[in-house]
Amino acid sequence: MTFARPEGYRDAPRLLGRRGRLAAAAVCAVLGMGLIGGAVTGSWLVGDSADATERSAYVSAGDLWHSVPVDQLFPLTVDGQGAGPGGADRTWTRIAVAPDSGCAGAFDPLLLKSLAPVGCRRLLRATYTDATQSYVTTVGLLFTTADAAAMRALDARFTKEGLAGRADLMPRPYAAKDTVAAAFGDKQRAAWTVSVLTDAPVVVYAVSGWADGREADAPQPAPAATATGATTAPAQAGLGNEAQGLADRIERSLRKTAVTPSEQPS
């Protein structure tokens, strides 16, 4: 004896199979979206973490003018291995530190105007001499009030318009009384360099001249004075190397200090 199969019996496995496949596909889609969403969220979190670290380092660097000792920003002696003409070694000794101040009087008027978009939070300066006391160099750290975007914009402008190489945009020296730099005035400026940092709210500069007070008839930016074959007086004397070498090392010291700042106030 046989019984008639219920209506739709033949279609039940198909329907169940189709429904099962649809349900499985839906589950996979949900899992897939979850995995993708998790990956995206993870990348966002990593990006946010990296951005936050970068912002924190930028802010920390901007506070160094008052959060670390001056001897850390401007060491008593600076080793300039390979910094002289032809890769000769240099050693610079600090002879004076200017009181921290604003920017008024520290720059020629046009340079002051060019730096105005990033503001002047604090200016620190120190003057060094070489081992023979033949040359003097003032190096400065201008701490700005600008954010990273403004610093990048200023750096781009300096590069595009060649502002760092213009003689009417030279930084001024710090002439300390009763030192070999006592006669280091505006007319004694022979070579200079200006560097706008983009990972810190700081402009680093240096300007050099002869310690005997002689005037420089044709000042040269450090890149030109250190170029191969340069025959000008600043180039022959190595004054471009003095400015560039000292500025580079003070900048390196600043970056190192920004990573591991001291808790001692200056």
mmCIF file of C-alpha atoms in Angstrom:
data_model
loop_
_atom_site.group_PDB
_atom_site.id
_atom_site.type_symbol
_atom_site.label_atom_id
_atom_site.label_comp_id
_atom_site.label_asym_id
_atom_site.label_seq_id
_atom_site.Cartn_x
_atom_site.Cartn_y
_atom_site.Cartn_z
ATOM 1 C CA MET A 1 0.000 0.000 0.000
ATOM 2 C CA THR A 2 1.262 3.382 -0.877
ATOM 3 C CA PHE A 3 0.208 6.810 0.157
ATOM 4 C CA ALA A 4 0.139 9.806 -2.048
ATOM 5 C CA ARG A 5 2.909 12.201 -1.363
ATOM 6 C CA PRO A 6 1.887 15.537 0.026
ATOM 7 C CA GLU A 7 1.638 18.386 -2.415
ATOM 8 C CA GLY A 8 4.928 20.088 -2.905
ATOM 9 C CA TYR A 9 6.931 17.177 -1.543
ATOM 10 C CA ARG A 10 9.178 17.060 -4.561
ATOM 11 C CA ASP A 11 9.957 20.818 -4.278
ATOM 12 C CA ALA A 12 10.759 20.805 -0.548
ATOM 13 C CA PRO A 13 14.435 19.786 -0.835
ATOM 14 C CA ARG A 14 14.941 22.367 -3.547
ATOM 15 C CA LEU A 15 13.313 25.085 -1.495
ATOM 16 C CA LEU A 16 15.238 24.118 1.578
ATOM 17 C CA GLY A 17 18.452 23.966 -0.393
ATOM 18 C CA ARG A 18 17.813 27.327 -1.992
ATOM 19 C CA ARG A 19 16.866 28.884 1.321
ATOM 20 C CA GLY A 20 19.911 27.356 2.959
ATOM 21 C CA ARG A 21 22.157 28.730 0.291
ATOM 22 C CA LEU A 22 20.586 32.182 0.614
ATOM 23 C CA ALA A 23 20.925 32.071 4.371
ATOM 24 C CA ALA A 24 24.560 30.982 4.098
ATOM 25 C CA ALA A 25 25.259 33.735 1.606
ATOM 26 C CA ALA A 26 23.655 36.269 3.911
ATOM 27 C CA VAL A 27 25.754 35.033 6.828
ATOM 28 C CA CYS A 28 28.919 35.235 4.719
ATOM 29 C CA ALA A 29 28.009 38.726 3.609
ATOM 30 C CA VAL A 30 27.497 39.819 7.187
ATOM 31 C CA LEU A 31 30.743 38.208 8.278
ATOM 32 C CA GLY A 32 32.528 39.724 5.299
ATOM 33 C CA MET A 33 31.246 43.185 6.081
ATOM 34 C CA GLY A 34 32.252 42.684 9.680
ATOM 35 C CA LEU A 35 35.756 41.675 8.706
ATOM 36 C CA ILE A 36 36.081 44.566 6.276
ATOM 37 C CA GLY A 37 34.614 46.967 8.796
ATOM 38 C CA GLY A 38 36.990 45.666 11.426
ATOM 39 C CA ALA A 39 39.952 46.067 9.105
ATOM 40 C CA VAL A 40 38.918 49.600 8.183
ATOM 41 C CA THR A 41 38.304 50.469 11.808
ATOM 42 C CA GLY A 42 41.688 49.017 12.680
ATOM 43 C CA SER A 43 43.376 51.097 10.008
ATOM 44 C CA TRP A 44 41.553 54.181 11.269
ATOM 45 C CA LEU A 45 42.714 53.461 14.778
ATOM 46 C CA VAL A 46 46.301 52.975 13.634
ATOM 47 C CA GLY A 47 46.095 56.147 11.552
ATOM 48 C CA ASP A 48 44.651 58.102 14.443
ATOM 49 C CA SER A 49 47.372 56.771 16.722
ATOM 50 C CA ALA A 50 50.130 57.737 14.290
ATOM 51 C CA ASP A 51 48.591 61.169 13.723
ATOM 52 C CA ALA A 52 48.226 61.712 17.452
ATOM 53 C CA THR A 53 51.854 60.759 18.027
ATOM 54 C CA GLU A 54 52.979 63.153 15.308
ATOM 55 C CA ARG A 55 50.857 65.958 16.735
ATOM 56 C CA SER A 56 52.182 65.254 20.224
ATOM 57 C CA ALA A 57 55.802 65.389 19.017
ATOM 58 C CA TYR A 58 55.081 68.651 17.195
ATOM 59 C CA VAL A 59 53.571 70.237 20.301
ATOM 60 C CA SER A 60 56.390 68.945 22.516
ATOM 61 C CA ALA A 61 59.008 70.463 20.212
ATOM 62 C CA GLY A 62 57.259 73.818 20.446
ATOM 63 C CA ASP A 63 57.580 73.782 24.232
ATOM 64 C CA LEU A 64 61.316 73.069 24.359
ATOM 65 C CA TRP A 65 62.255 76.728 24.740
ATOM 66 C CA HIS A 66 61.106 76.635 28.372
ATOM 67 C CA SER A 67 61.054 72.910 29.218
ATOM 68 C CA VAL A 68 64.747 72.021 28.808
ATOM 69 C CA PRO A 69 68.005 73.620 30.014
ATOM 70 C CA VAL A 70 69.645 76.072 27.653
ATOM 71 C CA ASP A 71 72.786 73.915 27.670
ATOM 72 C CA GLN A 72 70.749 71.197 26.009
ATOM 73 C CA LEU A 73 69.597 73.431 23.178
ATOM 74 C CA PHE A 74 72.928 75.244 22.860
ATOM 75 C CA PRO A 75 75.690 72.943 24.145
ATOM 76 C CA LEU A 76 78.834 74.513 25.589
ATOM 77 C CA THR A 77 80.829 72.819 22.838
ATOM 78 C CA VAL A 78 79.630 71.448 19.521
ATOM 79 C CA ASP A 79 81.547 68.798 17.610
ATOM 80 C CA GLY A 80 81.588 69.445 13.892
ATOM 81 C CA GLN A 81 83.249 66.326 12.564
ATOM 82 C CA GLY A 82 83.639 66.729 8.814
ATOM 83 C CA ALA A 83 81.830 70.091 8.848
ATOM 84 C CA GLY A 84 84.711 72.240 7.566
ATOM 85 C CA PRO A 85 85.911 72.831 4.017
ATOM 86 C CA GLY A 86 87.019 69.612 2.382
ATOM 87 C CA GLY A 87 85.517 67.573 5.199
ATOM 88 C CA ALA A 88 87.805 69.039 7.855
ATOM 89 C CA ASP A 89 86.684 68.732 11.462
ATOM 90 C CA ARG A 90 85.387 71.675 13.443
ATOM 91 C CA THR A 91 84.791 72.347 17.121
ATOM 92 C CA TRP A 92 82.715 75.310 18.232
ATOM 93 C CA THR A 93 82.670 76.818 21.704
ATOM 94 C CA ARG A 94 79.739 78.807 22.989
ATOM 95 C CA ILE A 95 80.782 82.266 24.130
ATOM 96 C CA ALA A 96 77.409 83.893 24.833
ATOM 97 C CA VAL A 97 73.691 83.203 25.140
ATOM 98 C CA ALA A 98 71.228 86.006 24.491
ATOM 99 C CA PRO A 99 68.312 86.471 26.885
ATOM 100 C CA ASP A 100 65.246 84.763 25.420
ATOM 101 C CA SER A 101 63.105 87.353 23.745
ATOM 102 C CA GLY A 102 60.727 88.220 20.966
ATOM 103 C CA CYS A 103 61.813 88.721 17.373
ATOM 104 C CA ALA A 104 62.002 92.504 17.237
ATOM 105 C CA GLY A 105 65.493 93.604 16.285
ATOM 106 C CA ALA A 106 66.768 90.091 15.587
ATOM 107 C CA PHE A 107 66.036 90.092 11.855
ATOM 108 C CA ASP A 108 66.279 92.467 8.960
ATOM 109 C CA PRO A 109 62.850 94.050 8.302
ATOM 110 C CA LEU A 110 62.026 92.001 5.212
ATOM 111 C CA LEU A 111 62.941 88.740 6.913
ATOM 112 C CA LEU A 112 60.801 89.694 9.893
ATOM 113 C CA LYS A 113 57.921 90.353 7.489
ATOM 114 C CA SER A 114 58.481 87.027 5.721
ATOM 115 C CA LEU A 115 58.370 85.149 9.026
ATOM 116 C CA ALA A 116 55.304 87.001 10.302
ATOM 117 C CA PRO A 117 52.738 84.419 9.037
ATOM 118 C CA VAL A 118 54.031 81.816 11.541
ATOM 119 C CA GLY A 119 54.291 84.217 14.476
ATOM 120 C CA CYS A 120 57.021 84.598 17.070
ATOM 121 C CA ARG A 121 56.471 82.758 20.310
ATOM 122 C CA ARG A 122 60.063 82.943 21.551
ATOM 123 C CA LEU A 123 63.534 83.513 20.129
ATOM 124 C CA LEU A 124 66.631 81.860 21.552
ATOM 125 C CA ARG A 125 70.133 82.753 20.323
ATOM 126 C CA ALA A 126 73.710 81.848 21.120
ATOM 127 C CA THR A 127 77.026 82.874 19.617
ATOM 128 C CA TYR A 128 79.910 80.466 19.069
ATOM 129 C CA THR A 129 83.505 80.718 17.947
ATOM 130 C CA ASP A 130 85.750 78.157 16.302
ATOM 131 C CA ALA A 131 88.791 76.550 17.944
ATOM 132 C CA THR A 132 91.120 79.247 16.576
ATOM 133 C CA GLN A 133 88.746 82.093 17.499
ATOM 134 C CA SER A 134 89.033 83.317 13.924
ATOM 135 C CA TYR A 135 85.300 83.159 13.202
ATOM 136 C CA VAL A 136 82.098 83.843 15.101
ATOM 137 C CA THR A 137 78.650 82.436 14.417
ATOM 138 C CA THR A 138 75.273 83.240 15.895
ATOM 139 C CA VAL A 139 72.756 80.421 15.762
ATOM 140 C CA GLY A 140 69.089 80.997 16.530
ATOM 141 C CA LEU A 141 65.947 78.993 17.254
ATOM 142 C CA LEU A 142 62.744 80.856 16.476
ATOM 143 C CA PHE A 143 59.820 79.087 18.148
ATOM 144 C CA THR A 144 56.670 80.007 16.243
ATOM 145 C CA THR A 145 52.977 79.979 17.126
ATOM 146 C CA ALA A 146 52.036 78.166 13.917
ATOM 147 C CA ASP A 147 50.510 74.768 13.279
ATOM 148 C CA ALA A 148 52.126 72.197 10.984
ATOM 149 C CA ALA A 149 50.171 73.348 7.921
ATOM 150 C CA ALA A 150 51.400 76.932 8.320
ATOM 151 C CA MET A 151 54.994 75.753 8.734
ATOM 152 C CA ARG A 152 54.726 73.668 5.574
ATOM 153 C CA ALA A 153 53.318 76.654 3.717
ATOM 154 C CA LEU A 154 56.182 78.876 4.866
ATOM 155 C CA ASP A 155 58.760 76.250 3.947
ATOM 156 C CA ALA A 156 57.206 75.926 0.488
ATOM 157 C CA ARG A 157 57.307 79.687 0.030
ATOM 158 C CA PHE A 158 60.949 79.921 1.119
ATOM 159 C CA THR A 159 61.841 77.166 -1.340
ATOM 160 C CA LYS A 160 59.773 78.463 -4.254
ATOM 161 C CA GLU A 161 60.856 82.092 -3.915
ATOM 162 C CA GLY A 162 64.436 81.422 -2.809
ATOM 163 C CA LEU A 163 64.005 83.572 0.277
ATOM 164 C CA ALA A 164 66.771 81.843 2.249
ATOM 165 C CA GLY A 165 69.308 83.023 -0.309
ATOM 166 C CA ARG A 166 68.430 86.726 -0.366
ATOM 167 C CA ALA A 167 70.921 89.079 1.267
ATOM 168 C CA ASP A 168 68.119 91.433 2.324
ATOM 169 C CA LEU A 169 66.594 88.597 4.361
ATOM 170 C CA MET A 170 69.604 87.825 6.534
ATOM 171 C CA PRO A 171 69.238 87.152 10.249
ATOM 172 C CA ARG A 172 71.183 89.459 12.515
ATOM 173 C CA PRO A 173 74.055 88.346 14.768
ATOM 174 C CA TYR A 174 74.195 88.495 18.525
ATOM 175 C CA ALA A 175 77.258 90.547 19.440
ATOM 176 C CA ALA A 176 78.133 89.845 23.075
ATOM 177 C CA LYS A 177 80.227 92.387 24.942
ATOM 178 C CA ASP A 178 83.644 91.408 26.256
ATOM 179 C CA THR A 179 83.883 88.429 23.910
ATOM 180 C CA VAL A 180 85.527 87.791 20.545
ATOM 181 C CA ALA A 181 82.090 88.494 19.047
ATOM 182 C CA ALA A 182 81.892 92.036 20.473
ATOM 183 C CA ALA A 183 82.342 93.567 16.993
ATOM 184 C CA PHE A 184 80.030 91.110 15.223
ATOM 185 C CA GLY A 185 77.477 93.505 13.761
ATOM 186 C CA ASP A 186 75.294 93.674 10.665
ATOM 187 C CA LYS A 187 78.155 94.758 8.399
ATOM 188 C CA GLN A 188 80.250 91.810 9.534
ATOM 189 C CA ARG A 189 77.759 89.196 8.335
ATOM 190 C CA ALA A 190 79.475 87.051 5.715
ATOM 191 C CA ALA A 191 77.436 83.837 5.381
ATOM 192 C CA TRP A 192 74.086 82.624 6.626
ATOM 193 C CA THR A 193 71.474 79.891 6.463
ATOM 194 C CA VAL A 194 67.756 79.792 7.314
ATOM 195 C CA SER A 195 65.808 76.548 7.632
ATOM 196 C CA VAL A 196 62.040 76.312 8.172
ATOM 197 C CA LEU A 197 61.209 73.026 9.898
ATOM 198 C CA THR A 198 57.967 71.264 9.040
ATOM 199 C CA ASP A 199 57.917 68.680 11.854
ATOM 200 C CA ALA A 200 58.347 71.276 14.583
ATOM 201 C CA PRO A 201 57.200 74.901 14.992
ATOM 202 C CA VAL A 202 60.776 76.151 14.737
ATOM 203 C CA VAL A 203 62.911 78.143 12.306
ATOM 204 C CA VAL A 204 66.636 77.409 12.651
ATOM 205 C CA TYR A 205 69.184 79.899 11.396
ATOM 206 C CA ALA A 206 72.842 80.804 11.654
ATOM 207 C CA VAL A 207 74.969 83.727 10.513
ATOM 208 C CA SER A 208 78.773 83.865 10.558
ATOM 209 C CA GLY A 209 81.582 86.383 10.161
ATOM 210 C CA TRP A 210 85.207 87.093 11.024
ATOM 211 C CA ALA A 211 86.071 87.558 14.676
ATOM 212 C CA ASP A 212 88.327 90.534 13.971
ATOM 213 C CA GLY A 213 85.383 92.722 13.003
ATOM 214 C CA ARG A 214 86.180 93.092 9.320
ATOM 215 C CA GLU A 215 83.249 93.959 7.093
ATOM 216 C CA ALA A 216 81.935 91.546 4.502
ATOM 217 C CA ASP A 217 81.631 93.228 1.114
ATOM 218 C CA ALA A 218 79.622 90.426 -0.498
ATOM 219 C CA PRO A 219 77.795 88.152 1.965
ATOM 220 C CA GLN A 220 76.814 84.744 0.613
ATOM 221 C CA PRO A 221 74.181 82.219 1.622
ATOM 222 C CA ALA A 222 75.835 79.094 2.995
ATOM 223 C CA PRO A 223 74.867 76.811 0.069
ATOM 224 C CA ALA A 224 76.628 79.166 -2.365
ATOM 225 C CA ALA A 225 79.626 79.674 -0.085
ATOM 226 C CA THR A 226 80.109 75.915 0.294
ATOM 227 C CA ALA A 227 79.634 75.080 -3.378
ATOM 228 C CA THR A 228 82.493 73.375 -5.192
ATOM 229 C CA GLY A 229 84.716 75.937 -6.884
ATOM 230 C CA ALA A 230 83.375 78.946 -4.959
ATOM 231 C CA THR A 231 86.094 81.614 -4.754
ATOM 232 C CA THR A 232 84.489 84.434 -2.759
ATOM 233 C CA ALA A 233 86.021 85.576 0.515
ATOM 234 C CA PRO A 234 83.357 83.853 2.657
ATOM 235 C CA ALA A 235 83.832 80.668 0.649
ATOM 236 C CA GLN A 236 87.622 80.733 0.877
ATOM 237 C CA ALA A 237 87.470 81.365 4.612
ATOM 238 C CA GLY A 238 84.976 78.555 5.152
ATOM 239 C CA LEU A 239 82.373 80.841 6.673
ATOM 240 C CA GLY A 240 79.595 79.085 4.796
ATOM 241 C CA ASN A 241 80.714 75.863 6.467
ATOM 242 C CA GLU A 242 80.693 77.611 9.834
ATOM 243 C CA ALA A 243 77.095 78.746 9.464
ATOM 244 C CA GLN A 244 75.750 75.582 7.862
ATOM 245 C CA GLY A 245 77.691 73.156 10.045
ATOM 246 C CA LEU A 246 76.678 74.750 13.323
ATOM 247 C CA ALA A 247 73.038 75.214 12.289
ATOM 248 C CA ASP A 248 72.796 71.574 11.217
ATOM 249 C CA ARG A 249 74.117 70.293 14.532
ATOM 250 C CA ILE A 250 71.937 72.552 16.650
ATOM 251 C CA GLU A 251 68.956 71.377 14.601
ATOM 252 C CA ARG A 252 69.911 67.731 15.184
ATOM 253 C CA SER A 253 70.248 68.407 18.899
ATOM 254 C CA LEU A 254 66.794 70.018 18.897
ATOM 255 C CA ARG A 255 65.227 66.993 17.219
ATOM 256 C CA LYS A 256 66.939 64.607 19.629
ATOM 257 C CA THR A 257 65.794 66.650 22.611
ATOM 258 C CA ALA A 258 62.239 66.765 21.262
ATOM 259 C CA VAL A 259 62.146 62.952 21.319
ATOM 260 C CA THR A 260 63.525 62.641 24.864
ATOM 261 C CA PRO A 261 63.010 66.039 26.535
ATOM 262 C CA SER A 262 64.418 66.789 29.969
ATOM 263 C CA GLU A 263 62.001 67.665 32.745
ATOM 264 C CA GLN A 264 64.288 70.325 34.086
ATOM 265 C CA PRO A 265 63.264 73.897 33.272
ATOM 266 C CA SER A 266 65.751 76.158 31.550
#
